[in-house]
Coordinates of C-alpha atoms in Angstrom, one line a residue:
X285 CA 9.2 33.2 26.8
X286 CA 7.2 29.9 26.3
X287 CA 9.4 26.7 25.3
X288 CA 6.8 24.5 23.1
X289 CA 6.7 21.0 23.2
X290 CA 8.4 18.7 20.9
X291 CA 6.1 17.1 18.3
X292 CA 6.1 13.3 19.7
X293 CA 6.1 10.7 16.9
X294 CA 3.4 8.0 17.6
X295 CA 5.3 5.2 18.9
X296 CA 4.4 2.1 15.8
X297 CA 2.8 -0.8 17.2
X298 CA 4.8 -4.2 17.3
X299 CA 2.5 -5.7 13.8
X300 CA 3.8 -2.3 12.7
X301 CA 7.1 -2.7 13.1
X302 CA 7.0 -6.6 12.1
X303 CA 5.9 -5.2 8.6
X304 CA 8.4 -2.4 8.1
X305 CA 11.3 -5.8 9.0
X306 CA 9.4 -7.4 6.6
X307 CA 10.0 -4.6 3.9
X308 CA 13.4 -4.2 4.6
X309 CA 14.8 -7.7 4.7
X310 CA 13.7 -8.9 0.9
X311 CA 17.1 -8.0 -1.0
X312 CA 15.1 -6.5 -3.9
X313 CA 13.5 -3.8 -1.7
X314 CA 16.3 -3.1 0.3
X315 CA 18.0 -2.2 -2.8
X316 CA 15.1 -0.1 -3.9
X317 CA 15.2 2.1 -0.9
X318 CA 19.2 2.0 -0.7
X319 CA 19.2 4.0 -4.1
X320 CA 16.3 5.8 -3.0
X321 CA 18.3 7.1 -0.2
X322 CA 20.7 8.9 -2.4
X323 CA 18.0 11.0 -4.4
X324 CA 14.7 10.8 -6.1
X325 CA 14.4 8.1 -8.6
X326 CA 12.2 7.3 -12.0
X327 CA 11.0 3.6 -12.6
X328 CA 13.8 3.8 -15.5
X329 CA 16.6 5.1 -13.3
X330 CA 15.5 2.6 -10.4
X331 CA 15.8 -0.6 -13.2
X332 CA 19.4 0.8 -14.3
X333 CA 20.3 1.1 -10.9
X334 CA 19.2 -2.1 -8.8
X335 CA 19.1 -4.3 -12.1
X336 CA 15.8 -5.0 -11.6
X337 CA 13.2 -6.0 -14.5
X338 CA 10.7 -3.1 -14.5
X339 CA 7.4 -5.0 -13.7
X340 CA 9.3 -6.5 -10.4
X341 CA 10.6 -3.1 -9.8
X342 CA 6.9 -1.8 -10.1
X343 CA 5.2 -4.5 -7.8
X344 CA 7.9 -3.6 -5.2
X345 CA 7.4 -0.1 -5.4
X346 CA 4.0 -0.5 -5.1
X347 CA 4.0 -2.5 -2.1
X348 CA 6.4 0.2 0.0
X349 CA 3.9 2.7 -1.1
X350 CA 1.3 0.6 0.3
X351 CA 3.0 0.3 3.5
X352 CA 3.8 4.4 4.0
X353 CA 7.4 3.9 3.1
X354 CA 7.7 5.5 -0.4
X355 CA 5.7 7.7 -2.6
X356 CA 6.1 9.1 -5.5
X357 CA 4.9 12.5 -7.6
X358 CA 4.0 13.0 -11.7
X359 CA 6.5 15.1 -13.5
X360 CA 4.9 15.3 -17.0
X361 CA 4.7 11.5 -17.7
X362 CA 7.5 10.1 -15.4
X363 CA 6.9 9.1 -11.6
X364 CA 9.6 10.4 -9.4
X365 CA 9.9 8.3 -6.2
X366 CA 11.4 9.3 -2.7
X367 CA 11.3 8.1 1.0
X368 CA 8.8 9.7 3.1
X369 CA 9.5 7.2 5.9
X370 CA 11.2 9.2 8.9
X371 CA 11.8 5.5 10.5
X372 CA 13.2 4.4 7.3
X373 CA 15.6 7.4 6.4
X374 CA 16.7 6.8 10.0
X375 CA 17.5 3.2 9.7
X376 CA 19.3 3.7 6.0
X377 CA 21.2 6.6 7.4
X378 CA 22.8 3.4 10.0
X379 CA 23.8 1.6 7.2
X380 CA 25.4 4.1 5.2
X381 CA 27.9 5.4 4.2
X382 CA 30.9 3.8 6.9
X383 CA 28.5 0.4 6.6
X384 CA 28.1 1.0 2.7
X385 CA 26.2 -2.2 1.5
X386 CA 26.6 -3.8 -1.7
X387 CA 23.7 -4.8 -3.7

């Protein structure tokens, strides 16, 4: 029986892991991705959530989509985001739920 090999990640470059620090020390994104981490999110449920005002909210959003981190899919008229980061969901999954940060 063959054993296949494991599907290696590329390993990020150093500017690419500066920028994926970058993302995730601003509080507002942070917070973003925390409640993203739960579930899939609308803009609506993300402003009740982290408090932000919606066209913040957006311009953050934006940005982590920008950067790989998030994306999002139509459902009728509503955007539903989620993280497709696998470096991200990994680095979230640290800090939850034992470290549980508050926003």
């Amino acid at each position: 029986m063959l054993k296949t090999a494991p599907i290696l990640q590329p390993t990020p470059t150093l500017n690419e892991t500066a920028q994926l620090f970058k993302a995730l020390s601003n509080p507002q994104r942070l917070a973003i991705l925390l409640d993203l981490n739960d579930d899939v999110r609308s803009l609506k449920e993300l402003v009740e959530s982290t408090g932000q005002p919606p066209t913040q909210l957006a311009t953050h959003l934006e940005k982590l989509r920008q950067m790989g981190i998030v994306d999002h899919t139509r459902f009728m008229r509503i955007l539903q985001y989620r993280i497709i980061s696998p470096t991200v969901l990994s680095v979230l999954k640290t800090l939850q739920p034992e470290n549980k940060i508050v926003a």
